[in-house]
Amino acid sequence: MVYDFNNIEKKWQARWAKNKTFKADSYSKKPKYYILDMFPYPSGSGLHVGHPLGYIASDIYSRYKRHKGFNVLHPQGYDSFGLPAEQYAIQTGQHPAKTTQENINRYRQQLDQMGFSFDWSREVRTSEPDFYKWTQWIFLLLFDHYYCNISNMAKPVRELIEHFEKNGNESLDAVCSFDTPQFTYVEWSGFSENEQQDLLLNYRLAYLSETEVNWCADLGTVLANDEIINGVSDRGGYQVTKKKMKQWSMRIGAYAERLLKGLEKIDWPESLKEMQRNWIGKSIGAKVLFQIEGYEKKIEVFTTRPDTIFGVTFMTIAPELDLVQEITHPDQKEAVTAYIDETQKRTQRERMADIESCTGVFTGSYVLHPFTQERIPIWIGDYVLADYGTGAVMAVPCGDQRDFDFAKHFDIPIKNIFKNVSIEKKAFTDKEISVIDNSDFLSGLSYEKAIKIVIQKLELQGSGEGTINYRLRDAIFSRQRYWGEPIPIYYKDKLPQPLKLKHLPLDLPEVENYLPTAEGYPPLGNAVTWAWDTQKEKVVENKLIDNQTIFPLELNTMPGWAGSSWYFYRYMDAQNSDAFVGNKAAQYWREVDLYLGGSEHATGHLLYSRFWQKFLFDINLLPVEEYAKKLINQGMILGNSAFVYRKPGTQSYISKELIHESEKLEPIRVDVNLVNSSDELDVESVRKWQPQFENADFKLNNGVFKVGREVEKMSKSKYNVINPDEICEQYGADTLRMYEMFLGPIEQSKPWNTSGISGVHNFLKKYWRLFHEGNDIIVKDEQPSKKELKILHETIKKITYDIEHFSFNTCVSGLMICVNELTALNCHSRAILSPLTLLLSPFAPHLASEIWEKLGNQNTIDHVDFPVANESYLIEDTKNYPVSFNGKMRFTLELSIDLDNSAIQEAVLQDKRVVDYLEGKTPKKWIIVPNKIINIVY
RNA sequence: GCUCGGAUGGUGGAAUUGGUAGACACGUUGGACUUAAAAUCCAAUGACCAUUGCGGUCGUGCGGGUUCAAGUCCCGCUCCGAGUACCA
């Protein structure tokens, strides 16, 4: 009887679905374990072989944990709002909801055929109103809270208002926008309602503000930096300009320090933590105030080197600052305006690419040095970024390379404040070995001491203070897009007002046209009908109508990361219609025990979700401050792209081996599915594949056309996608699962390559044969031999250890060795085969289930206890030791035994530690290597 | 530039954390079974030398060091990958 994987897999998948085998109990006496995968975005191309890598690993671990007696929550869902569905809608006029549903169906079918043990009863979709109701609700909570620096947590805006009524904002220590004015309680009560609301926006965690964005008028939308190439839009090549727009933002900066500190408590990959640390970018330094000559205003700068304050010879401010207009001297007006126009045309990308050139202009104004009162010229330079620190820099050319270059370029004096250092050619930046000189009260001090003293002095005279600055910027939350969560806000006198919980979900309306308009009017503006009608209030045509009063609604939608920032809590209580997660469920499941996903989300999803978690923890809605105890980044499975080479300007393609090195050819990607394993191209299929190849000329070599290969990310646009479906068809899901694990360590990226798949498939066939002879299952209830027991228990030990350390590739090897050895011994003992099948079950669940049933077990294998290694079977017989043996051993040994053996005595006496021993020090363990030396482990 | 990873046979990768390097698998070669093929099984397979039998030498990117013992630890390089980039 052959291993009929297709039928076995169908049989068990149907049975699992019917019996709801993997449904997690809501509450259980068993210990809980929550294993989460990053949910997929259901794209049009379906799953490729790279997607399931992490899912296979988490599935193995989930099945293992069930065998170990845990109540395992292993859910799955879809991150179903997003750009590609909307782009597709724009092109074809199909509603994104429709295409999304189709894609989800395909994904589900593909996930099921891999035999994953997901609890589908808890499925979530971010684009479903039942789900985004709560995303909108969380947004409203963020809108309704501010960050208090004293208690170091979010607090209700209500308390903020109380504080303003009693004290104004002077004595308040809260996170707020940079340009928040100071006011007293008297002033506060004098403000109009609108003025008050406007000020409150400076404190809210979700707030509306004027933000500079990359605006593309032709596409009618804001673009992210990576959507712009060489100053024009990546899509269509249109011009991109900078524009100030009212945008919703999230005050993630308020949580910078806690996001940093929290990393110490969680078991996440060090490299990923490092990425988050760099992204948060903490730097310790000082704020220094410089009085502008002839003005009341002061310019505040942030510096990490306040010790170099006596080296300041000019100041540079970012061209975007409003301050620029105010302080520009009439004589310089023309030059400054010209420069600002110039920089505005340059996109951020151009500015970034153009590190070499040094541009700037003098404002004609001066600030006064806080200690020497010297006049310091104020320059404008676009090497200063408006949104880092205060957008102004005290330039110390002797100690900073950029300031040095700027000074050299514009011929500004450079003052040396370092002892015994030449600054002729470049700035001196090595702070650790510097000694300050030529600096009044700081002369002769080291960098560390000077910083302490200068900060004291600054604080004393009120012209600065020690401070910490973070690189992390507040996250822009508005998107001029259709396929996302509507922001639950309406406008009263142009001020944002929150909708109420009873209004939620604010459904995404139907529109005729998904394209945003050229003025930046979002596509929701095209909406004809909005969905709800609550008592007196209703929403019609972008308007909230309340008692005959009409208010416009917010038309922007939320970004992709909104729904994914909290979805893992929804799984705990997916059907709850009264809360985003019920208290009882949150208390039982608490947090994710193991999270698997790609490191590409390090500074996106994985940071934003930690931010929302901390916020929801602050306001007592969640029990823990970090939601994922342990995180593993699975590597990417890369594609092996195929290239054909075209002579420029012709339709002539040349087989790979016929290419001379000197020839310049254009590489063009072809679908890898049209290439066989020897890199030979199916020319006829290529002609049918794309019209450009229809009449092309292919120069063959020995009757075949060979392609070039390159390893790249697997993506539809690179035509290198391999779908798992065919492999499941040809080898079965169990083979695919084990093969993907066998490929290498889970964290490692690797190119997809099917050449080794037969090895794994052979193993499963061999495993099947271990139990079969002809059509009969052959299992004997006989006492297993010592040797068989030893093989089994060694394997149990290894597999258990390796699964717990997520070393799934070595698990597969371990099982292979075990089966090879048992085959050689012709083992048919039930006492061996039964536990062995349990060991296999997480990896090849269909095969294991089938054999388990054939062994006559009444229960299914899924929740049976995992075998435990019995050490007594593993102990080596050491009696015949030590002159010759196979394998390596570690054990405690009486020294006298070995020293009596003259064959090894000579070697032993070379070992310093033996001498130590003879002098009275006791070793703990010895390791003996034949013909070599004795090792002693203390 | 900065930060973090990595480098082991023809290939993917093991190595109990300092203790027989190359497990397991692919590939290759030879053999068995077969009219033949497929399937399956067996053997060899790091390199070089010796192969009449044993055997020997070198080997974990390069150069040093610590140690009885280094793929593993330390110092200095080279190359590759990832992240980030005028962050004051």
PDB file of N, CA and C (backbone and C1' of nucleotides) in Angstrom, chain A residues 303-304 351 383 385 388 402 471 473 742-743 745 748 755 759 762 765 809 816 820 887-888 912-913 935, chain B residues 3-4 12-17 19-20 23-26 39-41 68-69 83-88:
ATOM      1  N   THR A 303      21.406  70.589  21.357  1.00  0.00           N
ATOM      2  CA  THR A 303      22.753  70.123  21.044  1.00  0.00           C
ATOM      3  C   THR A 303      23.146  68.976  21.961  1.00  0.00           C
ATOM      4  N   THR A 304      23.908  68.034  21.424  1.00  0.00           N
ATOM      5  CA  THR A 304      24.440  66.971  22.274  1.00  0.00           C
ATOM      6  C   THR A 304      25.805  67.368  22.814  1.00  0.00           C
ATOM      7  N   ARG A 351      17.198  66.177  -1.409  1.00  0.00           N
ATOM      8  CA  ARG A 351      18.022  66.715  -0.332  1.00  0.00           C
ATOM      9  C   ARG A 351      18.872  65.625   0.291  1.00  0.00           C
ATOM     10  N   TYR A 383      20.718  71.763   5.366  1.00  0.00           N
ATOM     11  CA  TYR A 383      21.223  70.585   6.075  1.00  0.00           C
ATOM     12  C   TYR A 383      20.608  70.479   7.460  1.00  0.00           C
ATOM     13  N   LEU A 385      17.339  70.047   9.561  1.00  0.00           N
ATOM     14  CA  LEU A 385      16.002  69.507   9.329  1.00  0.00           C
ATOM     15  C   LEU A 385      14.988  70.181  10.233  1.00  0.00           C
ATOM     16  N   TYR A 388      13.540  67.852  13.244  1.00  0.00           N
ATOM     17  CA  TYR A 388      14.336  67.224  14.297  1.00  0.00           C
ATOM     18  C   TYR A 388      14.764  68.295  15.282  1.00  0.00           C
ATOM     19  N   ARG A 402      29.734  68.807   9.520  1.00  0.00           N
ATOM     20  CA  ARG A 402      28.816  69.547   8.635  1.00  0.00           C
ATOM     21  C   ARG A 402      28.926  71.040   8.844  1.00  0.00           C
ATOM     22  N   ARG A 471      14.585  61.018  18.117  1.00  0.00           N
ATOM     23  CA  ARG A 471      14.451  61.102  16.667  1.00  0.00           C
ATOM     24  C   ARG A 471      13.036  60.726  16.228  1.00  0.00           C
ATOM     25  N   ARG A 473       9.464  60.534  15.343  1.00  0.00           N
ATOM     26  CA  ARG A 473       8.530  61.617  15.048  1.00  0.00           C
ATOM     27  C   ARG A 473       7.103  61.141  15.178  1.00  0.00           C
ATOM     28  N   PHE A 742      13.086  22.080   6.830  1.00  0.00           N
ATOM     29  CA  PHE A 742      14.381  21.432   6.628  1.00  0.00           C
ATOM     30  C   PHE A 742      15.377  22.355   5.935  1.00  0.00           C
ATOM     31  N   LEU A 743      14.838  23.329   5.208  1.00  0.00           N
ATOM     32  CA  LEU A 743      15.651  24.242   4.400  1.00  0.00           C
ATOM     33  C   LEU A 743      16.719  24.984   5.199  1.00  0.00           C
ATOM     34  N   PRO A 745      17.606  27.264   9.283  1.00  0.00           N
ATOM     35  CA  PRO A 745      17.056  27.902  10.480  1.00  0.00           C
ATOM     36  C   PRO A 745      15.915  28.854  10.114  1.00  0.00           C
ATOM     37  N   GLN A 748      16.454  32.530   9.094  1.00  0.00           N
ATOM     38  CA  GLN A 748      17.326  32.841   7.973  1.00  0.00           C
ATOM     39  C   GLN A 748      16.546  33.005   6.665  1.00  0.00           C
ATOM     40  N   SER A 755      15.217  21.419  -5.133  1.00  0.00           N
ATOM     41  CA  SER A 755      16.066  20.267  -5.457  1.00  0.00           C
ATOM     42  C   SER A 755      16.128  19.252  -4.323  1.00  0.00           C
ATOM     43  N   GLY A 759      14.189  14.379  -0.839  1.00  0.00           N
ATOM     44  CA  GLY A 759      14.753  13.775   0.361  1.00  0.00           C
ATOM     45  C   GLY A 759      13.728  13.694   1.473  1.00  0.00           C
ATOM     46  N   ASN A 762      10.937  11.292   0.494  1.00  0.00           N
ATOM     47  CA  ASN A 762      11.388   9.915   0.713  1.00  0.00           C
ATOM     48  C   ASN A 762      11.300   9.515   2.177  1.00  0.00           C
ATOM     49  N   LYS A 765       7.775   8.647   2.968  1.00  0.00           N
ATOM     50  CA  LYS A 765       7.440   7.341   2.395  1.00  0.00           C
ATOM     51  C   LYS A 765       8.067   6.219   3.218  1.00  0.00           C
ATOM     52  N   ASN A 809      14.716  22.729  11.764  1.00  0.00           N
ATOM     53  CA  ASN A 809      15.476  22.028  10.729  1.00  0.00           C
ATOM     54  C   ASN A 809      16.198  20.813  11.306  1.00  0.00           C
ATOM     55  N   MET A 816      14.687  11.810  10.742  1.00  0.00           N
ATOM     56  CA  MET A 816      15.225  11.013   9.633  1.00  0.00           C
ATOM     57  C   MET A 816      16.213   9.966  10.145  1.00  0.00           C
ATOM     58  N   ASN A 820      15.733   5.919   9.888  1.00  0.00           N
ATOM     59  CA  ASN A 820      16.777   5.122   9.233  1.00  0.00           C
ATOM     60  C   ASN A 820      17.252   3.990  10.140  1.00  0.00           C
ATOM     61  N   GLY A 887      31.800   7.003  19.400  1.00  0.00           N
ATOM     62  CA  GLY A 887      31.027   8.149  19.858  1.00  0.00           C
ATOM     63  C   GLY A 887      31.703   8.883  20.986  1.00  0.00           C
ATOM     64  N   LYS A 888      31.069   9.948  21.380  1.00  0.00           N
ATOM     65  CA  LYS A 888      31.660  10.838  22.365  1.00  0.00           C
ATOM     66  C   LYS A 888      30.875  10.711  23.656  1.00  0.00           C
ATOM     67  N   LYS A 912      47.926  20.626  31.771  1.00  0.00           N
ATOM     68  CA  LYS A 912      48.220  21.440  32.932  1.00  0.00           C
ATOM     69  C   LYS A 912      47.246  21.149  34.064  1.00  0.00           C
ATOM     70  N   ARG A 913      45.988  20.865  33.675  1.00  0.00           N
ATOM     71  CA  ARG A 913      44.972  20.692  34.689  1.00  0.00           C
ATOM     72  C   ARG A 913      45.125  19.372  35.450  1.00  0.00           C
ATOM     73  N   ASN A 935      40.035  15.104  28.568  1.00  0.00           N
ATOM     74  CA  ASN A 935      39.570  16.432  28.915  1.00  0.00           C
ATOM     75  C   ASN A 935      38.912  16.434  30.260  1.00  0.00           C
TER      76      ASN A 935
ATOM     77  P     U B   3      29.397  51.846  14.710  1.00  0.00           P
ATOM     78  O5'   U B   3      27.965  51.145  14.828  1.00  0.00           O
ATOM     79  C5'   U B   3      27.025  51.588  15.798  1.00  0.00           C
ATOM     80  C4'   U B   3      25.729  50.841  15.615  1.00  0.00           C
ATOM     81  C3'   U B   3      25.880  49.325  15.535  1.00  0.00           C
ATOM     82  O3'   U B   3      26.016  48.732  16.810  1.00  0.00           O
ATOM     83  C1'   U B   3      24.478  50.063  13.782  1.00  0.00           C
ATOM     84  P     C B   4      26.913  47.412  16.954  1.00  0.00           P
ATOM     85  O5'   C B   4      25.959  46.293  16.354  1.00  0.00           O
ATOM     86  C5'   C B   4      24.688  46.053  16.942  1.00  0.00           C
ATOM     87  C4'   C B   4      23.858  45.196  16.028  1.00  0.00           C
ATOM     88  C3'   C B   4      24.484  43.871  15.637  1.00  0.00           C
ATOM     89  O3'   C B   4      24.382  42.917  16.666  1.00  0.00           O
ATOM     90  C1'   C B   4      23.547  44.883  13.719  1.00  0.00           C
ATOM     91  P     G B  12      25.195  26.604  -0.290  1.00  0.00           P
ATOM     92  O5'   G B  12      23.904  25.983   0.375  1.00  0.00           O
ATOM     93  C5'   G B  12      22.609  26.331  -0.124  1.00  0.00           C
ATOM     94  C4'   G B  12      21.555  25.615   0.680  1.00  0.00           C
ATOM     95  C3'   G B  12      21.673  25.764   2.176  1.00  0.00           C
ATOM     96  O3'   G B  12      21.145  27.012   2.600  1.00  0.00           O
ATOM     97  C1'   G B  12      21.281  23.492   1.649  1.00  0.00           C
ATOM     98  P     G B  13      21.651  27.714   3.909  1.00  0.00           P
ATOM     99  O5'   G B  13      21.387  26.531   4.926  1.00  0.00           O
ATOM    100  C5'   G B  13      21.969  26.441   6.212  1.00  0.00           C
ATOM    101  C4'   G B  13      21.745  25.036   6.671  1.00  0.00           C
ATOM    102  C3'   G B  13      22.462  24.676   7.953  1.00  0.00           C
ATOM    103  O3'   G B  13      21.561  24.896   9.031  1.00  0.00           O
ATOM    104  C1'   G B  13      23.055  23.128   6.268  1.00  0.00           C
ATOM    105  P     A B  14      22.054  25.136  10.475  1.00  0.00           P
ATOM    106  O5'   A B  14      22.140  23.637  10.964  1.00  0.00           O
ATOM    107  C5'   A B  14      23.362  23.142  11.352  1.00  0.00           C
ATOM    108  C4'   A B  14      23.192  21.764  11.858  1.00  0.00           C
ATOM    109  C3'   A B  14      23.959  21.569  13.161  1.00  0.00           C
ATOM    110  O3'   A B  14      23.092  21.700  14.255  1.00  0.00           O
ATOM    111  C1'   A B  14      24.801  20.106  11.501  1.00  0.00           C
ATOM    112  P     A B  15      23.492  22.679  15.425  1.00  0.00           P
ATOM    113  O5'   A B  15      24.877  22.053  15.915  1.00  0.00           O
ATOM    114  C5'   A B  15      24.891  20.757  16.497  1.00  0.00           C
ATOM    115  C4'   A B  15      26.309  20.314  16.709  1.00  0.00           C
ATOM    116  C3'   A B  15      27.210  21.313  17.433  1.00  0.00           C
ATOM    117  O3'   A B  15      27.041  21.217  18.834  1.00  0.00           O
ATOM    118  C1'   A B  15      28.323  20.504  15.528  1.00  0.00           C
ATOM    119  P     U B  16      27.264  22.545  19.708  1.00  0.00           P
ATOM    120  O5'   U B  16      26.817  22.073  21.158  1.00  0.00           O
ATOM    121  C5'   U B  16      25.456  22.232  21.565  1.00  0.00           C
ATOM    122  C4'   U B  16      25.081  21.137  22.526  1.00  0.00           C
ATOM    123  C3'   U B  16      26.007  20.982  23.723  1.00  0.00           C
ATOM    124  O3'   U B  16      25.725  21.914  24.741  1.00  0.00           O
ATOM    125  C1'   U B  16      25.582  18.867  22.778  1.00  0.00           C
ATOM    126  P     U B  17      26.850  22.185  25.902  1.00  0.00           P
ATOM    127  O5'   U B  17      26.867  23.777  25.860  1.00  0.00           O
ATOM    128  C5'   U B  17      28.020  24.401  26.318  1.00  0.00           C
ATOM    129  C4'   U B  17      28.846  24.902  25.150  1.00  0.00           C
ATOM    130  C3'   U B  17      29.383  26.328  25.367  1.00  0.00           C
ATOM    131  O3'   U B  17      30.668  26.409  24.726  1.00  0.00           O
ATOM    132  C1'   U B  17      28.091  26.254  23.413  1.00  0.00           C
ATOM    133  P     G B  19      32.977  22.300  22.621  1.00  0.00           P
ATOM    134  O5'   G B  19      33.784  20.970  22.349  1.00  0.00           O
ATOM    135  C5'   G B  19      34.658  20.907  21.240  1.00  0.00           C
ATOM    136  C4'   G B  19      35.499  19.654  21.311  1.00  0.00           C
ATOM    137  C3'   G B  19      34.713  18.394  21.662  1.00  0.00           C
ATOM    138  O3'   G B  19      35.297  17.299  20.968  1.00  0.00           O
ATOM    139  C1'   G B  19      36.396  18.716  23.248  1.00  0.00           C
ATOM    140  P     U B  20      34.711  16.870  19.542  1.00  0.00           P
ATOM    141  O5'   U B  20      35.689  15.655  19.216  1.00  0.00           O
ATOM    142  C5'   U B  20      37.099  15.862  19.133  1.00  0.00           C
ATOM    143  C4'   U B  20      37.645  15.064  17.983  1.00  0.00           C
ATOM    144  C3'   U B  20      36.969  15.337  16.636  1.00  0.00           C
ATOM    145  O3'   U B  20      37.942  15.235  15.603  1.00  0.00           O
ATOM    146  C1'   U B  20      36.770  13.070  17.146  1.00  0.00           C
ATOM    147  P     A B  23      28.569  14.312   7.429  1.00  0.00           P
ATOM    148  O5'   A B  23      27.446  13.619   8.317  1.00  0.00           O
ATOM    149  C5'   A B  23      27.796  13.036   9.569  1.00  0.00           C
ATOM    150  C4'   A B  23      26.700  13.279  10.583  1.00  0.00           C
ATOM    151  C3'   A B  23      25.275  13.066  10.059  1.00  0.00           C
ATOM    152  O3'   A B  23      24.915  11.699  10.080  1.00  0.00           O
ATOM    153  C1'   A B  23      25.379  15.097  11.263  1.00  0.00           C
ATOM    154  P     C B  24      24.408  10.963   8.811  1.00  0.00           P
ATOM    155  O5'   C B  24      23.105  11.806   8.425  1.00  0.00           O
ATOM    156  C5'   C B  24      21.914  11.709   9.203  1.00  0.00           C
ATOM    157  C4'   C B  24      20.908  12.729   8.736  1.00  0.00           C
ATOM    158  C3'   C B  24      20.669  12.763   7.223  1.00  0.00           C
ATOM    159  O3'   C B  24      19.770  11.758   6.817  1.00  0.00           O
ATOM    160  C1'   C B  24      20.989  14.961   7.990  1.00  0.00           C
ATOM    161  P     A B  25      19.917  11.070   5.430  1.00  0.00           P
ATOM    162  O5'   A B  25      19.625  12.274   4.426  1.00  0.00           O
ATOM    163  C5'   A B  25      18.290  12.704   4.210  1.00  0.00           C
ATOM    164  C4'   A B  25      18.284  13.981   3.411  1.00  0.00           C
ATOM    165  C3'   A B  25      18.834  13.896   1.993  1.00  0.00           C
ATOM    166  O3'   A B  25      17.928  13.281   1.106  1.00  0.00           O
ATOM    167  C1'   A B  25      19.624  15.854   3.030  1.00  0.00           C
ATOM    168  P     C B  26      18.504  12.557  -0.181  1.00  0.00           P
ATOM    169  O5'   C B  26      18.898  13.782  -1.128  1.00  0.00           O
ATOM    170  C5'   C B  26      17.876  14.657  -1.595  1.00  0.00           C
ATOM    171  C4'   C B  26      18.509  15.853  -2.272  1.00  0.00           C
ATOM    172  C3'   C B  26      19.367  15.540  -3.484  1.00  0.00           C
ATOM    173  O3'   C B  26      18.578  15.310  -4.633  1.00  0.00           O
ATOM    174  C1'   C B  26      20.497  17.085  -2.115  1.00  0.00           C
ATOM    175  P     A B  39      12.412   7.296  -9.697  1.00  0.00           P
ATOM    176  O5'   A B  39      11.790   6.254  -8.672  1.00  0.00           O
ATOM    177  C5'   A B  39      10.462   6.442  -8.168  1.00  0.00           C
ATOM    178  C4'   A B  39      10.014   5.208  -7.435  1.00  0.00           C
ATOM    179  C3'   A B  39      10.938   4.740  -6.321  1.00  0.00           C
ATOM    180  O3'   A B  39      10.733   5.462  -5.122  1.00  0.00           O
ATOM    181  C1'   A B  39      10.391   2.900  -7.677  1.00  0.00           C
ATOM    182  P     U B  40      12.008   5.859  -4.252  1.00  0.00           P
ATOM    183  O5'   U B  40      12.491   4.450  -3.673  1.00  0.00           O
ATOM    184  C5'   U B  40      11.641   3.716  -2.809  1.00  0.00           C
ATOM    185  C4'   U B  40      12.187   2.322  -2.623  1.00  0.00           C
ATOM    186  C3'   U B  40      13.607   2.244  -2.081  1.00  0.00           C
ATOM    187  O3'   U B  40      13.651   2.443  -0.679  1.00  0.00           O
ATOM    188  C1'   U B  40      13.398   0.763  -3.908  1.00  0.00           C
ATOM    189  P     C B  41      14.871   3.199  -0.045  1.00  0.00           P
ATOM    190  O5'   C B  41      15.964   2.042  -0.007  1.00  0.00           O
ATOM    191  C5'   C B  41      15.710   0.862   0.737  1.00  0.00           C
ATOM    192  C4'   C B  41      16.693  -0.211   0.347  1.00  0.00           C
ATOM    193  C3'   C B  41      18.160   0.174   0.513  1.00  0.00           C
ATOM    194  O3'   C B  41      18.587   0.060   1.852  1.00  0.00           O
ATOM    195  C1'   C B  41      17.863  -0.854  -1.592  1.00  0.00           C
ATOM    196  P     C B  68      47.945  25.300  28.402  1.00  0.00           P
ATOM    197  O5'   C B  68      47.777  24.080  27.383  1.00  0.00           O
ATOM    198  C5'   C B  68      48.893  23.261  27.045  1.00  0.00           C
ATOM    199  C4'   C B  68      48.409  22.022  26.343  1.00  0.00           C
ATOM    200  C3'   C B  68      47.392  22.259  25.246  1.00  0.00           C
ATOM    201  O3'   C B  68      48.006  22.606  24.026  1.00  0.00           O
ATOM    202  C1'   C B  68      46.625  20.529  26.654  1.00  0.00           C
ATOM    203  P     A B  69      47.346  23.732  23.123  1.00  0.00           P
ATOM    204  O5'   A B  69      45.924  23.125  22.780  1.00  0.00           O
ATOM    205  C5'   A B  69      45.834  22.029  21.880  1.00  0.00           C
ATOM    206  C4'   A B  69      44.405  21.627  21.701  1.00  0.00           C
ATOM    207  C3'   A B  69      43.477  22.741  21.217  1.00  0.00           C
ATOM    208  O3'   A B  69      43.571  22.873  19.823  1.00  0.00           O
ATOM    209  C1'   A B  69      42.468  21.556  23.002  1.00  0.00           C
ATOM    210  P     G B  83      16.673  46.303   4.406  1.00  0.00           P
ATOM    211  O5'   G B  83      16.843  47.185   5.716  1.00  0.00           O
ATOM    212  C5'   G B  83      15.997  46.965   6.843  1.00  0.00           C
ATOM    213  C4'   G B  83      16.531  47.707   8.030  1.00  0.00           C
ATOM    214  C3'   G B  83      16.671  49.210   7.848  1.00  0.00           C
ATOM    215  O3'   G B  83      15.436  49.869   8.031  1.00  0.00           O
ATOM    216  C1'   G B  83      18.638  48.363   8.818  1.00  0.00           C
ATOM    217  P     U B  84      15.070  51.180   7.193  1.00  0.00           P
ATOM    218  O5'   U B  84      16.150  52.223   7.731  1.00  0.00           O
ATOM    219  C5'   U B  84      15.981  52.818   9.014  1.00  0.00           C
ATOM    220  C4'   U B  84      17.207  53.617   9.361  1.00  0.00           C
ATOM    221  C3'   U B  84      17.540  54.758   8.419  1.00  0.00           C
ATOM    222  O3'   U B  84      16.730  55.899   8.627  1.00  0.00           O
ATOM    223  C1'   U B  84      19.504  53.545   8.892  1.00  0.00           C
ATOM    224  P     A B  85      16.182  56.702   7.343  1.00  0.00           P
ATOM    225  O5'   A B  85      17.389  57.686   7.060  1.00  0.00           O
ATOM    226  C5'   A B  85      17.823  58.571   8.088  1.00  0.00           C
ATOM    227  C4'   A B  85      19.288  58.797   7.937  1.00  0.00           C
ATOM    228  C3'   A B  85      19.666  59.765   6.834  1.00  0.00           C
ATOM    229  O3'   A B  85      19.508  61.081   7.323  1.00  0.00           O
ATOM    230  C1'   A B  85      21.166  57.927   6.896  1.00  0.00           C
ATOM    231  P     C B  86      19.427  62.305   6.322  1.00  0.00           P
ATOM    232  O5'   C B  86      20.292  63.234   7.300  1.00  0.00           O
ATOM    233  C5'   C B  86      21.442  62.698   7.947  1.00  0.00           C
ATOM    234  C4'   C B  86      22.529  63.752   7.937  1.00  0.00           C
ATOM    235  C3'   C B  86      22.238  64.890   8.889  1.00  0.00           C
ATOM    236  O3'   C B  86      23.358  65.112   9.710  1.00  0.00           O
ATOM    237  C1'   C B  86      22.800  65.695   6.733  1.00  0.00           C
ATOM    238  P     C B  87      23.680  64.077  10.883  1.00  0.00           P
ATOM    239  O5'   C B  87      22.403  64.210  11.823  1.00  0.00           O
ATOM    240  C5'   C B  87      22.319  65.246  12.789  1.00  0.00           C
ATOM    241  C4'   C B  87      21.531  64.720  13.979  1.00  0.00           C
ATOM    242  C3'   C B  87      21.906  63.283  14.326  1.00  0.00           C
ATOM    243  O3'   C B  87      22.619  63.121  15.529  1.00  0.00           O
ATOM    244  C1'   C B  87      19.542  63.489  13.862  1.00  0.00           C
ATOM    245  P     A B  88      22.593  63.662  16.861  1.00  0.00           P
ATOM    246  O5'   A B  88      23.456  64.991  16.702  1.00  0.00           O
ATOM    247  C5'   A B  88      23.299  66.007  17.652  1.00  0.00           C
ATOM    248  C4'   A B  88      23.863  67.274  17.083  1.00  0.00           C
ATOM    249  C3'   A B  88      23.443  68.548  17.795  1.00  0.00           C
ATOM    250  O3'   A B  88      24.236  68.805  18.932  1.00  0.00           O
ATOM    251  C1'   A B  88      23.143  68.816  15.497  1.00  0.00           C
TER     252        A B  88
END
